[in-house]
XYZ file of C-alpha atoms in Angstrom:
265
model
C -24.956 -65.685 42.504
C -22.147 -63.353 41.595
C -21.777 -62.091 38.045
C -18.451 -63.007 36.453
C -16.554 -60.232 34.714
C -15.589 -61.243 31.224
C -13.524 -59.560 28.584
C -16.737 -58.812 26.717
C -18.157 -56.936 29.729
C -15.003 -54.885 30.068
C -15.066 -53.972 26.410
C -18.706 -52.894 26.648
C -18.022 -50.636 29.659
C -14.984 -49.117 27.941
C -17.091 -48.513 24.875
C -19.747 -46.703 26.927
C -17.100 -44.511 28.591
C -15.656 -43.563 25.240
C -19.111 -42.796 23.902
C -19.852 -40.572 26.915
C -16.546 -38.736 26.628
C -15.061 -40.060 29.857
C -11.329 -40.645 30.330
C -10.777 -44.430 30.073
C -8.401 -45.621 32.797
C -6.556 -42.271 33.033
C -6.220 -41.889 29.265
C -7.055 -38.866 27.125
C -10.636 -38.425 25.868
C -10.827 -38.790 22.093
C -12.275 -35.317 21.649
C -9.468 -33.625 23.597
C -6.966 -31.967 21.280
C -3.306 -32.099 22.013
C -1.834 -28.787 23.086
C 1.066 -27.607 20.945
C 4.428 -27.907 22.629
C 5.911 -24.675 23.879
C 8.860 -23.476 21.887
C 12.101 -22.679 23.587
C 13.163 -19.011 23.767
C 15.923 -19.634 21.271
C 13.505 -21.022 18.700
C 11.284 -17.956 18.564
C 11.481 -15.842 15.460
C 13.061 -12.463 15.987
C 11.605 -9.402 14.293
C 11.816 -5.654 14.513
C 9.475 -2.696 15.011
C 7.178 -2.311 12.072
C 7.216 -6.040 11.326
C 4.074 -8.104 11.412
C 5.042 -10.158 14.445
C 5.676 -7.157 16.703
C 8.736 -8.573 18.470
C 11.147 -6.466 20.567
C 13.246 -3.782 18.846
C 16.772 -4.538 17.639
C 19.649 -4.192 20.053
C 21.792 -1.104 19.447
C 24.412 -1.642 22.141
C 28.083 -1.310 21.253
C 29.667 -4.208 19.367
C 33.496 -4.530 19.487
C 35.416 -2.921 16.660
C 36.971 -6.177 15.482
C 33.704 -8.023 14.857
C 33.067 -8.194 11.106
C 34.696 -4.843 10.268
C 34.374 -5.398 6.511
C 30.619 -5.591 6.996
C 30.156 -2.812 9.560
C 32.754 -0.136 8.745
C 31.348 0.636 5.273
C 27.896 0.919 6.839
C 29.172 3.309 9.497
C 30.997 5.622 7.085
C 28.198 5.521 4.518
C 25.639 6.458 7.143
C 27.735 9.297 8.535
C 28.486 10.659 5.050
C 24.790 10.596 4.161
C 23.952 12.288 7.453
C 26.385 15.130 6.828
C 25.164 15.511 3.252
C 21.530 15.569 4.403
C 22.350 18.511 6.674
C 23.721 20.459 3.701
C 20.611 19.586 1.676
C 18.360 21.073 4.352
C 20.578 24.151 4.621
C 20.284 24.778 0.876
C 16.511 24.391 1.103
C 16.511 27.567 3.236
C 13.221 26.635 4.884
C 14.527 25.831 8.353
C 16.932 23.181 9.632
C 17.198 20.839 12.600
C 18.034 22.294 16.037
C 21.783 21.541 15.995
C 22.120 22.921 12.451
C 20.358 26.089 13.627
C 23.160 26.438 16.172
C 25.851 25.779 13.532
C 24.337 28.366 11.206
C 24.095 30.923 13.999
C 27.726 30.421 14.989
C 28.822 30.574 11.327
C 27.334 34.071 11.094
C 29.663 35.266 13.824
C 32.853 33.448 12.867
C 34.905 32.725 9.741
C 34.568 28.973 10.250
C 32.641 26.754 7.855
C 29.438 24.934 8.762
C 31.245 21.587 8.943
C 34.123 22.928 10.995
C 31.716 24.420 13.517
C 29.881 21.106 13.777
C 33.209 19.407 14.580
C 34.169 22.016 17.178
C 30.763 21.745 18.836
C 31.090 17.967 18.769
C 34.401 18.147 20.654
C 32.932 20.577 23.194
C 29.976 18.262 23.730
C 32.426 15.437 24.367
C 33.835 17.421 27.276
C 30.379 17.277 28.860
C 30.663 13.493 28.800
C 33.350 13.592 31.497
C 31.120 14.382 34.503
C 28.491 12.034 33.056
C 31.063 9.202 32.961
C 30.380 8.483 29.322
C 33.136 6.770 27.337
C 33.625 7.580 23.639
C 33.991 4.801 21.100
C 35.284 4.555 17.546
C 31.963 5.684 16.135
C 32.068 8.794 18.315
C 35.268 10.109 16.714
C 34.147 9.043 13.236
C 30.911 10.955 13.743
C 32.757 14.222 14.330
C 35.159 13.920 11.394
C 32.966 12.417 8.678
C 29.937 14.584 9.437
C 32.014 17.760 9.197
C 33.639 16.808 5.887
C 30.433 15.533 4.276
C 28.364 18.584 5.209
C 30.966 21.031 3.886
C 31.307 19.008 0.675
C 27.560 19.037 0.212
C 27.400 22.803 0.625
C 30.069 23.157 -2.065
C 28.210 20.919 -4.514
C 24.631 22.068 -4.024
C 23.500 25.317 -5.705
C 22.071 28.264 -3.794
C 19.099 30.595 -4.365
C 16.779 27.980 -5.872
C 13.077 28.426 -6.558
C 10.472 27.476 -3.990
C 9.448 24.145 -5.592
C 13.076 23.009 -5.695
C 13.632 24.099 -2.115
C 10.574 22.169 -0.930
C 11.903 19.118 -2.737
C 15.297 19.555 -1.086
C 13.698 19.903 2.320
C 11.576 16.754 2.037
C 14.438 14.785 0.519
C 16.842 16.034 3.182
C 14.581 14.969 6.038
C 14.037 11.519 4.522
C 17.753 11.087 3.843
C 18.581 12.203 7.362
C 16.258 9.635 8.915
C 17.693 6.884 6.718
C 21.283 7.884 7.468
C 20.688 7.791 11.230
C 19.374 4.244 10.921
C 22.388 3.233 8.824
C 25.173 4.585 11.046
C 23.473 3.794 14.365
C 22.717 0.302 13.075
C 26.443 -0.351 12.583
C 26.716 -0.282 16.418
C 30.098 1.414 16.764
C 29.002 3.688 19.595
C 26.976 6.915 19.863
C 27.854 10.291 18.426
C 28.673 13.197 20.764
C 25.129 14.554 20.875
C 23.517 11.134 21.320
C 25.949 10.275 24.122
C 25.132 13.532 25.886
C 21.458 12.642 25.749
C 21.884 9.102 27.097
C 24.358 10.258 29.767
C 22.058 12.981 31.057
C 19.148 10.562 31.063
C 21.126 8.099 33.202
C 22.361 10.832 35.553
C 18.991 12.511 36.102
C 16.662 9.530 35.861
C 14.547 11.301 33.241
C 13.355 9.600 30.070
C 15.404 9.843 26.891
C 12.558 11.659 25.175
C 12.315 14.397 27.794
C 16.088 14.866 27.974
C 16.380 15.064 24.197
C 13.557 17.593 24.077
C 15.198 19.795 26.709
C 18.591 19.688 24.969
C 17.237 20.421 21.510
C 14.982 23.244 22.697
C 17.958 24.874 24.416
C 20.176 24.397 21.353
C 17.439 25.706 19.069
C 16.917 28.818 21.197
C 20.627 29.674 21.289
C 21.011 29.078 17.551
C 17.975 31.215 16.733
C 19.269 34.064 18.899
C 22.559 33.858 16.981
C 20.758 34.136 13.639
C 20.241 30.503 12.620
C 17.322 29.719 10.319
C 14.167 28.392 11.963
C 11.148 27.624 9.833
C 8.787 25.009 8.466
C 11.717 22.670 7.906
C 12.506 22.720 11.616
C 8.976 21.605 12.437
C 8.935 18.991 9.669
C 12.219 17.572 10.903
C 10.965 17.323 14.480
C 7.825 15.478 13.388
C 9.177 13.206 10.650
C 12.752 12.160 11.374
C 11.825 9.858 14.262
C 9.270 7.771 12.339
C 11.558 7.617 9.293
C 14.464 6.372 11.398
C 12.259 3.831 13.157
C 11.080 2.497 9.800
C 14.600 1.924 8.453
C 16.398 0.916 11.651
C 15.213 -2.720 11.806
C 16.448 -3.172 8.253
C 19.863 -1.675 9.000
C 20.695 -2.884 12.516
C 23.633 -5.278 12.658
C 23.073 -8.488 14.605
C 26.114 -9.669 16.500
C 27.343 -13.246 16.278
C 25.974 -14.043 19.749
C 22.544 -12.604 18.873
C 22.443 -14.518 15.595
C 23.075 -17.767 17.456
C 20.558 -16.929 20.187
C-alpha cells in the first residue's frame, strides 16, 4: 500500500531540511548571510595620499584656463609668490639652498643681475630645451617665470642679512616648509608645469627613465655647476633634498583642484 503525501508530510520534511541547514527547494539557507552589493566605480569615495582610505593620488593634469578662473588663478599666483619668497628666505638663512638656487647664486656672483632676474633668464633658457622634447608651455609656465622672479627679489629686499645662527636655522626650516607648501598650492591649481618641471617630465618621456632618476640627474648637474660658480651648498641643501618632497606630498591632496568632470565622476 502506497503512502500518500500530505501537506503535513511536506512541512515536516521542509522543517528537517531547514534544521539541517540544507537549501529548501533552491532557496537560501537561513544561516547564509547576504553578500553586500558591489558599489559602482562612480560611487566610491575618492581620497588622496596620506588619507585613511589610501585611494589613488589626485590628478595634476592640465585643466583649461577658462575653468573656474576665480577659484584657480588666486591659488596659482599665491603659490608662485610663496615659492619665490621661500627661495629668498633660504638664501638669507645662509646655510645652503636648493640646487637651482645654488645655480642662481653662482651666476649672480659673476654678473650684475639680481637673483630673481637670473632665475627668469634661466627659466627662459630651460624653455628652449622643451623644443626638442616636444613639450608645450601653458599659462602656468609663463606665470612661473615672472612671479617667481619678482617674489624672490622682493623677499631679498625685505629680509635682513647677517643674522645670528638661531635665526638663520629658523629661516632655513621655515623656508623649506614654506617651499613645500607653495609647490603644492601652485601645482594644485593645474595650470601647467613650470620650466624646470616640464624639462624633467619631457626628458623622462623621451628617455624612458623614471621621473625620480631624471630629476636626480638634472639637479645633481645643476648643483655641481652652481657650486663651481660659487653658489652656497650646505646643510640647507641636504635638508631641502630630504624634506621638501614629503612636505609637498602632505599638502598636495588638500590643495589639488578637482575639475568639473572629476567632481561628477
